[in-house]
Tab-separated table of C-alpha atoms and ligand atoms in Angstrom:
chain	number	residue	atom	x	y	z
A	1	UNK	CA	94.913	124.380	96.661
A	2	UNK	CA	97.137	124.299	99.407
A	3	UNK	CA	97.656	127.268	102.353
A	4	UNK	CA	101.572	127.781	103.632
A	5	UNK	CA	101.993	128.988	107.045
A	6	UNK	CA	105.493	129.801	107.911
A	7	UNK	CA	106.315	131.620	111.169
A	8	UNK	CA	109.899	130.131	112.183
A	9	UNK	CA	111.762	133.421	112.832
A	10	UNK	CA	111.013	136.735	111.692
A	11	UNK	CA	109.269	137.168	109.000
A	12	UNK	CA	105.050	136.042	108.947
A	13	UNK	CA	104.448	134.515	105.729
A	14	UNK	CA	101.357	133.327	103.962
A	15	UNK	CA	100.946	131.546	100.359
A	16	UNK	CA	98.309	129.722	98.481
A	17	UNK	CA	99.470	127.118	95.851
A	18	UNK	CA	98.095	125.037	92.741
A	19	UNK	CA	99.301	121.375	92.916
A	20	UNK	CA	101.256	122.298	89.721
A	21	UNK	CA	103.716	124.867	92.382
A	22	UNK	CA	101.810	127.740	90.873
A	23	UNK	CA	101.965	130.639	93.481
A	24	UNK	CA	98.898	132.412	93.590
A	25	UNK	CA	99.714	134.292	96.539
A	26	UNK	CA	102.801	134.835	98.386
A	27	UNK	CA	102.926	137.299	101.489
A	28	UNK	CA	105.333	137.955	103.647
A	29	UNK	CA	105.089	140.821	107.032
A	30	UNK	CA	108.431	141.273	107.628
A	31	UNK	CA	109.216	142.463	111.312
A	32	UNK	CA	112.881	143.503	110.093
A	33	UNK	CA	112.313	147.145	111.241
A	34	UNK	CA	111.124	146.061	114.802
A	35	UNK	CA	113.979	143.804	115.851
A	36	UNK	CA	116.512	146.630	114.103
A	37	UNK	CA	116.700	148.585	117.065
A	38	UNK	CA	118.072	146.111	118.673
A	39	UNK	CA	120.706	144.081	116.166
A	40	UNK	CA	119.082	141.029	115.841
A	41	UNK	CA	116.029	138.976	116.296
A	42	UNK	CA	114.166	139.407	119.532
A	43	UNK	CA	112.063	135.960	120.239
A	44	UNK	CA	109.428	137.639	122.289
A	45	UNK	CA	108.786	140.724	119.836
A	46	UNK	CA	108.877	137.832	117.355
A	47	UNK	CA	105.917	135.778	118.639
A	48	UNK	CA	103.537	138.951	119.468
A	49	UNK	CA	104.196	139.918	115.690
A	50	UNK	CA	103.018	136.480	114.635
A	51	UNK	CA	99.957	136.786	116.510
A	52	UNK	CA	99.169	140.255	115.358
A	53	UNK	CA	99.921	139.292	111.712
A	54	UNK	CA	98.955	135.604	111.040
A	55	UNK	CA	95.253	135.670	110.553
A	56	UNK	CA	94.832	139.290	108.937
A	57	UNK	CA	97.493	138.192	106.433
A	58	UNK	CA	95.624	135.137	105.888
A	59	UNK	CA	92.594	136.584	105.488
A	60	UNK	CA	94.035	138.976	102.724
A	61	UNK	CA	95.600	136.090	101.207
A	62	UNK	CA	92.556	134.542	100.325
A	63	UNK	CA	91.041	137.827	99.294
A	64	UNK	CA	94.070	138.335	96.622
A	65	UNK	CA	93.957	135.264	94.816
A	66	UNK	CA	89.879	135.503	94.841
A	67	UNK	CA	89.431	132.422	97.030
A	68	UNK	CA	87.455	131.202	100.059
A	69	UNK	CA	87.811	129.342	102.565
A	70	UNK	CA	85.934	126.267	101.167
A	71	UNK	CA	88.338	126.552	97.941
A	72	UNK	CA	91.442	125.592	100.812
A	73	UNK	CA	92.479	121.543	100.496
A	74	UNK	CA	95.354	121.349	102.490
A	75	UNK	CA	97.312	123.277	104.878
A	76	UNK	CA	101.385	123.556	105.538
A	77	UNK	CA	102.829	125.208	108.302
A	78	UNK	CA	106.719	125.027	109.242
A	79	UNK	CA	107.109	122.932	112.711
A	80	UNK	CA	110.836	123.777	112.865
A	81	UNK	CA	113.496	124.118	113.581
A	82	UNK	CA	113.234	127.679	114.391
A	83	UNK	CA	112.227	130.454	117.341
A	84	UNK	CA	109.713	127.989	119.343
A	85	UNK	CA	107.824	130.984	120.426
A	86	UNK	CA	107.425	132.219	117.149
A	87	UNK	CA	106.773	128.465	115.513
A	88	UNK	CA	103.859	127.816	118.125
A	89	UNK	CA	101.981	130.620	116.534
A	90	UNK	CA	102.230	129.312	113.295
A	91	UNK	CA	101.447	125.925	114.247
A	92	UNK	CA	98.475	126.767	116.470
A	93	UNK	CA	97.037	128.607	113.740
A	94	UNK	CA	97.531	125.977	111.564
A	95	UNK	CA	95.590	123.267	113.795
A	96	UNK	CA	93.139	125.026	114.503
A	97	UNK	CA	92.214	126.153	111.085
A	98	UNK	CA	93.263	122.154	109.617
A	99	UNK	CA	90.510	120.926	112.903
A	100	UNK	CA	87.696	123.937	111.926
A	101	UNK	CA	87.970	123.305	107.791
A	102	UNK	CA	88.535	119.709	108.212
A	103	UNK	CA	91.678	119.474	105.891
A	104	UNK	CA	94.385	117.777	106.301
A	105	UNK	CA	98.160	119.279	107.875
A	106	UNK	CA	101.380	119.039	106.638
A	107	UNK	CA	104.253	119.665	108.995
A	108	UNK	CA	107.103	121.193	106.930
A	109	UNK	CA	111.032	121.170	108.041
A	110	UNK	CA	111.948	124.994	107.739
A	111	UNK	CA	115.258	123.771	106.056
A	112	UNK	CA	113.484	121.373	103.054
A	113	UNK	CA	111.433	124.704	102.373
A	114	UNK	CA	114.456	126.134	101.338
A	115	UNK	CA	116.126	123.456	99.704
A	116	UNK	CA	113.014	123.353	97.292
A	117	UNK	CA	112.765	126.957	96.575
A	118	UNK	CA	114.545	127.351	93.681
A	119	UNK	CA	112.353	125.216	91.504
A	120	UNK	CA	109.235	127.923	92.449
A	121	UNK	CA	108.552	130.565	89.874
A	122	UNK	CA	107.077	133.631	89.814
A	123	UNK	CA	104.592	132.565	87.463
A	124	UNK	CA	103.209	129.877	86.514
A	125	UNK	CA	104.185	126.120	87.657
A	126	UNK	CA	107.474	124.780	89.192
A	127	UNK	CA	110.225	123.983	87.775
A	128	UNK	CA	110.291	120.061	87.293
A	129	UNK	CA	112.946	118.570	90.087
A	130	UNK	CA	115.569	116.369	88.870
A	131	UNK	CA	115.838	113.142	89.971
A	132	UNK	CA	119.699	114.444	92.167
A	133	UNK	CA	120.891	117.740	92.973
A	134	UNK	CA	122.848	118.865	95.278
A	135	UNK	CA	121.657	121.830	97.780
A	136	UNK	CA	123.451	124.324	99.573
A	137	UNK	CA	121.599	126.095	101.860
A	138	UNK	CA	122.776	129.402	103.479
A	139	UNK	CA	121.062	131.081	105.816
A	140	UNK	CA	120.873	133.181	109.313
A	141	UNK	CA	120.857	130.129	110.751
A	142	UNK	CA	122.423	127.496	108.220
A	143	UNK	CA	125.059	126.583	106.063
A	144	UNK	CA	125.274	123.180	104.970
A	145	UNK	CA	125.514	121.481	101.594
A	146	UNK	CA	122.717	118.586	100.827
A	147	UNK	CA	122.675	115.478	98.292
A	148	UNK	CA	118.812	115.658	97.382
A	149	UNK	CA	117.918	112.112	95.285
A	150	UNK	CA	114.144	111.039	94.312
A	151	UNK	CA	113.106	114.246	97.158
A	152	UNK	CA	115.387	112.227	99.795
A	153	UNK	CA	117.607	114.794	101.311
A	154	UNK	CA	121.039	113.619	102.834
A	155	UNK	CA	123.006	116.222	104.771
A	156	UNK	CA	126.947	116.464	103.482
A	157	UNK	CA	128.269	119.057	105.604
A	158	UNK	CA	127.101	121.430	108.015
A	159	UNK	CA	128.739	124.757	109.886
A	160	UNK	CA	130.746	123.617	113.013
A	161	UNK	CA	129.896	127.008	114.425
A	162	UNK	CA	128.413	130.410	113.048
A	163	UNK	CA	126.153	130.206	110.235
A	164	UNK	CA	127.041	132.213	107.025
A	165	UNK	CA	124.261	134.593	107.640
A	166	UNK	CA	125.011	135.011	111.159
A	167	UNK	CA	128.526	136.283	110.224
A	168	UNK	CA	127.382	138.968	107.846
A	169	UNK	CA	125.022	139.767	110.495
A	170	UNK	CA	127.032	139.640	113.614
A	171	UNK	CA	130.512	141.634	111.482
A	172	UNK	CA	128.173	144.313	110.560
A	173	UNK	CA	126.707	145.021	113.541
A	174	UNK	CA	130.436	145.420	115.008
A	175	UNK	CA	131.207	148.155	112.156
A	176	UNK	CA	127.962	149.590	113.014
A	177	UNK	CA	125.965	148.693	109.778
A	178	UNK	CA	121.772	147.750	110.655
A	179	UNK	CA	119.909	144.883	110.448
A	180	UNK	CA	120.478	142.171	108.691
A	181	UNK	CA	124.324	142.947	107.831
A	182	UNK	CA	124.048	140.889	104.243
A	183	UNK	CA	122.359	143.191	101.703
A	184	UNK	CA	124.339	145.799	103.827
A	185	UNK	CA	127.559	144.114	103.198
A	186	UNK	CA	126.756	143.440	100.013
A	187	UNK	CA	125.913	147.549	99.421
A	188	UNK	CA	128.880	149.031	100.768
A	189	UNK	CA	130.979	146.131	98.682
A	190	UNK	CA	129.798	147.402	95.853
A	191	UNK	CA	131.781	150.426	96.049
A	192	UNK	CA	135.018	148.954	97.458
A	193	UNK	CA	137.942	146.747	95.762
A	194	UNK	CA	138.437	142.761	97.281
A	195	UNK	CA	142.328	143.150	98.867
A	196	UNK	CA	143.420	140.176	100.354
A	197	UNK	CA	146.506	141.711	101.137
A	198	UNK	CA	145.259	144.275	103.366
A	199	UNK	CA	142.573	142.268	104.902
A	200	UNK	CA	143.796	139.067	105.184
A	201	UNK	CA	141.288	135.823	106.110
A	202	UNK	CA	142.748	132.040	106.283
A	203	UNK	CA	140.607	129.068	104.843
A	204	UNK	CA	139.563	127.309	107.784
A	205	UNK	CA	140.700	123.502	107.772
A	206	UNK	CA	140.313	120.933	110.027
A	207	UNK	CA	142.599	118.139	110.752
A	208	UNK	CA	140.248	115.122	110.038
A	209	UNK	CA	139.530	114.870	106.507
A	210	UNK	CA	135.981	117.054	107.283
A	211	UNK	CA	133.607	119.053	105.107
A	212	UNK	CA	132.476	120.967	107.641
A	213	UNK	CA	132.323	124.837	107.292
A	214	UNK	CA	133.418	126.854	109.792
A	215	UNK	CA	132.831	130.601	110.180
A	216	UNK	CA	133.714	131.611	113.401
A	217	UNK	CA	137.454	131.860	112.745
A	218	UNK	CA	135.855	134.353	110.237
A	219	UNK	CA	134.018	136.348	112.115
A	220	UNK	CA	136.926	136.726	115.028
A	221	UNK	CA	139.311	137.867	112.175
A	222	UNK	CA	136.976	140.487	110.674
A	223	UNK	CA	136.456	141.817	113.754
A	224	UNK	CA	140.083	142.362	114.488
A	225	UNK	CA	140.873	143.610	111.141
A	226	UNK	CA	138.057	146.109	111.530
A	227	UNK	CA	139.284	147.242	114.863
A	228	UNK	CA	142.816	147.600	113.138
A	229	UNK	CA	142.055	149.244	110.437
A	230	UNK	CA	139.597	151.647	111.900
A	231	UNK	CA	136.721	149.585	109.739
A	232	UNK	CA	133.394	151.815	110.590
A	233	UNK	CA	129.651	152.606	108.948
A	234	UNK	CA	130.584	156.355	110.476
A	235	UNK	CA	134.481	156.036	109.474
A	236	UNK	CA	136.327	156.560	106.163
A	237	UNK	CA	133.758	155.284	103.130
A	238	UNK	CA	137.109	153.935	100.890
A	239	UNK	CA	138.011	151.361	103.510
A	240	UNK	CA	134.734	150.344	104.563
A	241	UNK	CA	133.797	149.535	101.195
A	242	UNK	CA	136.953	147.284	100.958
A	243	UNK	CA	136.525	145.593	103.961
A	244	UNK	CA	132.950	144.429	102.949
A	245	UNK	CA	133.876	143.249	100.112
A	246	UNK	CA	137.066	141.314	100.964
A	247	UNK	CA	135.020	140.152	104.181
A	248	UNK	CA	132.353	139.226	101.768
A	249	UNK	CA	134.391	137.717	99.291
A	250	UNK	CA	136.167	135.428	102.442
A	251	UNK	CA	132.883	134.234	103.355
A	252	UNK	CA	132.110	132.919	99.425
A	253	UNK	CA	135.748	131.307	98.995
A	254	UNK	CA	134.539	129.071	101.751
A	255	UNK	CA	131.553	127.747	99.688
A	256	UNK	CA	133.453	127.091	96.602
A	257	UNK	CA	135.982	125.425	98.539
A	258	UNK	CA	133.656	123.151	100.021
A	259	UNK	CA	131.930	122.473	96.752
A	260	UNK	CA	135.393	121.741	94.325
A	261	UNK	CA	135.774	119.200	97.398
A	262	UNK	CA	132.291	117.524	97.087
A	263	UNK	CA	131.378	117.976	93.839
A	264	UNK	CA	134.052	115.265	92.362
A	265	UNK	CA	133.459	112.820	95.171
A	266	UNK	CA	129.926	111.737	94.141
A	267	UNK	CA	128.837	109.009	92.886
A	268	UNK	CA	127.319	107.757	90.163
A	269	UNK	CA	124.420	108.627	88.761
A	270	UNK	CA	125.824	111.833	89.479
A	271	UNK	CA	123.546	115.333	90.493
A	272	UNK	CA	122.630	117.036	87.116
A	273	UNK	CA	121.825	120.456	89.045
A	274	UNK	CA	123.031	122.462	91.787
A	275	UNK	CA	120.531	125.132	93.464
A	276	UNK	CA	121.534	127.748	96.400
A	277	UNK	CA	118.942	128.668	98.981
A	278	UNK	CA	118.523	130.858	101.589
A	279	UNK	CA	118.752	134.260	102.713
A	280	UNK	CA	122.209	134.151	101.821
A	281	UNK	CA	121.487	133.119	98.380
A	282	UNK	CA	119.926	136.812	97.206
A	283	UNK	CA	123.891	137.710	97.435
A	284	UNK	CA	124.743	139.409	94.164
A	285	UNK	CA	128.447	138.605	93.496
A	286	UNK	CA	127.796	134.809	95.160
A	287	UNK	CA	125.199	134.268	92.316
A	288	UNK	CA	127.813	135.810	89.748
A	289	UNK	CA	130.428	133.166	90.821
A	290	UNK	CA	127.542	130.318	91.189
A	291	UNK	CA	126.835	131.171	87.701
A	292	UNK	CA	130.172	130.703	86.249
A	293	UNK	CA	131.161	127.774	88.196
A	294	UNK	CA	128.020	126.064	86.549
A	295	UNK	CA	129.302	127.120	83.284
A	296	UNK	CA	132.622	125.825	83.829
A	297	UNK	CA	131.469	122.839	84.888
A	298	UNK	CA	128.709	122.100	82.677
A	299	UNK	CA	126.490	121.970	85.396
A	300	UNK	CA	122.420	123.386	85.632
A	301	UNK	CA	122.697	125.980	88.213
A	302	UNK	CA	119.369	127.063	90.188
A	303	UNK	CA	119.277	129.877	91.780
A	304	UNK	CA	116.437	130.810	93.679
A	305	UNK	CA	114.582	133.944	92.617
A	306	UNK	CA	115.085	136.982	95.304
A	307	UNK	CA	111.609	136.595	96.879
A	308	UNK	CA	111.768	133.318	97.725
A	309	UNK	CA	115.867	133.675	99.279
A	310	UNK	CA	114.420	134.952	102.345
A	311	UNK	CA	111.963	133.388	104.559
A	312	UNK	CA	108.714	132.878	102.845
A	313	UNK	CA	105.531	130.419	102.999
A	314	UNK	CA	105.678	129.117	99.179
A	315	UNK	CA	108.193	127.071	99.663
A	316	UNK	CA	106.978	125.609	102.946
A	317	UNK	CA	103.414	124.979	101.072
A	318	UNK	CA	105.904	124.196	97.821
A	319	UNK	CA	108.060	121.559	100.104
A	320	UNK	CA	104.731	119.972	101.155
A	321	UNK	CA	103.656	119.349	97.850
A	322	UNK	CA	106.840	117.499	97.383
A	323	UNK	CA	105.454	114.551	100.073
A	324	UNK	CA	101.632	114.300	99.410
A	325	UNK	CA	101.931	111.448	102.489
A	326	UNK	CA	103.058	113.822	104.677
A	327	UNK	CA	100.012	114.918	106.095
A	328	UNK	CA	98.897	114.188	109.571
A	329	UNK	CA	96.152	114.508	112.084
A	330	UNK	CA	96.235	118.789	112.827
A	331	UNK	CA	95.815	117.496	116.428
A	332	UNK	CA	99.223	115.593	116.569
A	333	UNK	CA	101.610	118.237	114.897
A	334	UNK	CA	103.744	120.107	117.324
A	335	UNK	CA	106.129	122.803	116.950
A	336	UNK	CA	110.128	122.283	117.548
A	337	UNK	CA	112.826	124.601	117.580
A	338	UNK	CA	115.511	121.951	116.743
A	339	UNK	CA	114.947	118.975	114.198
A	340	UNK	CA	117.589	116.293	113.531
B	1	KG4	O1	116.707	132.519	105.092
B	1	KG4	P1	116.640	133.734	105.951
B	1	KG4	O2	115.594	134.767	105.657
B	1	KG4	O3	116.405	133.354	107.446
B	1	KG4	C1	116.895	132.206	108.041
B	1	KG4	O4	116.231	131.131	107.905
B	1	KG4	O5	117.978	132.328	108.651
B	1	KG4	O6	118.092	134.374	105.914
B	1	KG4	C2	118.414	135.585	106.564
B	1	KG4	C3	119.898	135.834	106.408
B	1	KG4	C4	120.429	136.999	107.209
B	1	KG4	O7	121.584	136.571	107.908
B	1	KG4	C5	120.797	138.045	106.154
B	1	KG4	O8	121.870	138.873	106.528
B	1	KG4	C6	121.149	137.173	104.978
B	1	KG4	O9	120.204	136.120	105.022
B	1	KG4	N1	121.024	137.895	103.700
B	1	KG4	C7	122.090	138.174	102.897
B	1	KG4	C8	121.577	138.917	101.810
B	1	KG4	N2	120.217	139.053	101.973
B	1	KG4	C9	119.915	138.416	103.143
B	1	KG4	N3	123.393	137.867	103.018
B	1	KG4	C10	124.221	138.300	102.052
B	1	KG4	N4	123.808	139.036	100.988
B	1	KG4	C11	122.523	139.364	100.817
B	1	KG4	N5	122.126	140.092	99.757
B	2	ZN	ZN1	115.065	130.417	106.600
């Protein structure tokens, strides 16, 4: 049985696993409506949340699944990269529980939680990996594509500037939508029509041969359109619902673009699945178009159920399980906000 501790941004999670990636428990306090007055993520309010909601949420963990303390073998708790505030309180926790049980600690890397996500289920045990995939992982604070072979991950590509996330985010807040701008975008789009024409976004390119996303060129041309077109969550409901979803539809293209570019260029033996993960990844029409580019290509697509898009603690215990040598002395983990 193994305890997941994640506490990297802004959401407190706590899960208990089987070795089999059975989740027993998964719970997750999000602080969503105390950093919404505000547009974003405040660190501070962040850490104080932690500390208010780690050990009562861990306590009720353990009550769900019918467990005590005594039935806990192992303990994972994200080091990073995320809010170091925030990550200390995770990590603390973590030690000091690891030291007092006398368990061994696994120090997880935020991002291979969500690369292994979408082999959790619901119910019963995980999905068995395959020996390659390829990840992409889209987040507040990520976008990059990953080559993952015998559970070695290799990085492809990574944003040169915004995240994906971090542009729904940061465009909605403009046009006056709450936080977090994604399942807002993706509401309003709903309703509207995708018209390139009217609301016109470029592919960015580089001039090196690069993979790289980029999504500030993005952002800085949704946010003039808007201001053009009088884009607003108080304004005319017809042409914000376009605008999401041509803005929305921009920020897709750019995946897929990136992917018919990779995707060919691999070598042999060649990824068998593809799986999206992230925040990012809950997207409605991106999952539509994931779908059917799986299908076109013959390729297993993963995607991750909703629950486990956003930040959550069964895939940090999950990513754990994935490296049974990765634990360490609780005494010698420490928490970092950036990992290479
Ligand atoms: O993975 P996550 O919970 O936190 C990070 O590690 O960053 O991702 C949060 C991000 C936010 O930027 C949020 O706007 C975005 O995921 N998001 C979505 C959707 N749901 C969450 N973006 C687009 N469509 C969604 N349905
Ligand atoms: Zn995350």
């Amino acid at each position: 049985m193994i305890l997941g501790i994640e506490t990297s941004c802004d959401e407190t999670s706590v899960a208990l696993l089987d070795g089999d990636g059975s989740v027993r428990v998964n719970l997750i306090a999000s602080q969503i409506a105390r950093h919404q007055p505000f547009g974003g993520v405040v660190p501070e309010i962040a850490s104080r949340e932690h500390l208010q909601h780690l050990f009562p949420l861990i306590t009720r963990a353990l009550e769900d699944a019918r467990l005590a303390w005594s039935d806990v073998d192992r303990i994972a708790v994200t080091a990073g990269p995320g809010l170091i505030g925030a990550l200390l309180v995770g990590v603390a926790g973590a030690q000091g529980l690891a030291y007092g049980l006398g368990v061994p600690l696994v120090p997880v890397n935020h991002l291979q939680g969500h690369i292994f996500s979408p082999y959790l289920n619901h119910e019963g045990p995980s999905t068995p990996l395959p020996e390659r995939f390829l990840s992409l992982v889209i987040s507040g604070g990520h976008s990059s594509i990953y080559d993952v072979r015998d559970g070695v991950v290799t990085m492809l590509n990574r944003t040169r500037d915004d995240a994906i996330g971090e542009t729904f985010d940061k465009v909605a807040k403009f046009i006056g939508l709450p936080y977090p701008g994604g399942p807002e975008i993706e509401k309003h789009g709903r309703e509207g029509k995708i018209d390139r024409k009217r609301f016109h976004f470029a592919m960015p390119q580089f001039n090196e041969r690069s993979l790289d996303f980029s999504y500030s060129g993005i952002k800085a041309g949704a946010i003039r359109l808007a201001r053009e077109h009088g884009v607003s969550a108080a304004g005319d409901p017809a042409t914000l619902a376009d605008f999401c979803a041509t803005f929305q539809d921009a920020l897709i293209d750019q995946l897929f673009d990136r992917l018919d570019t990779v995707w060919p260029a691999l070598d042999a033996p060649r990824p068998t699945e593809v799986a999206i993960a992230g925040g990012v990844a809950a997207n409605g029409p991106l999952r539509e178009r994931m779908a059917e580019w799986g299908k076109a290509k013959g390729v297993i697509v993963r995607l991750p159920e909703k629950r486990y898009c956003t930040d959550n603690a069964a895939m940090i215990a999950f990513a754990a399980l994935q490296s049974p040598a990765g634990a360490v002395d609780p005494l010698r983990v420490s928490a970092r906000s950036r990992v290479q």
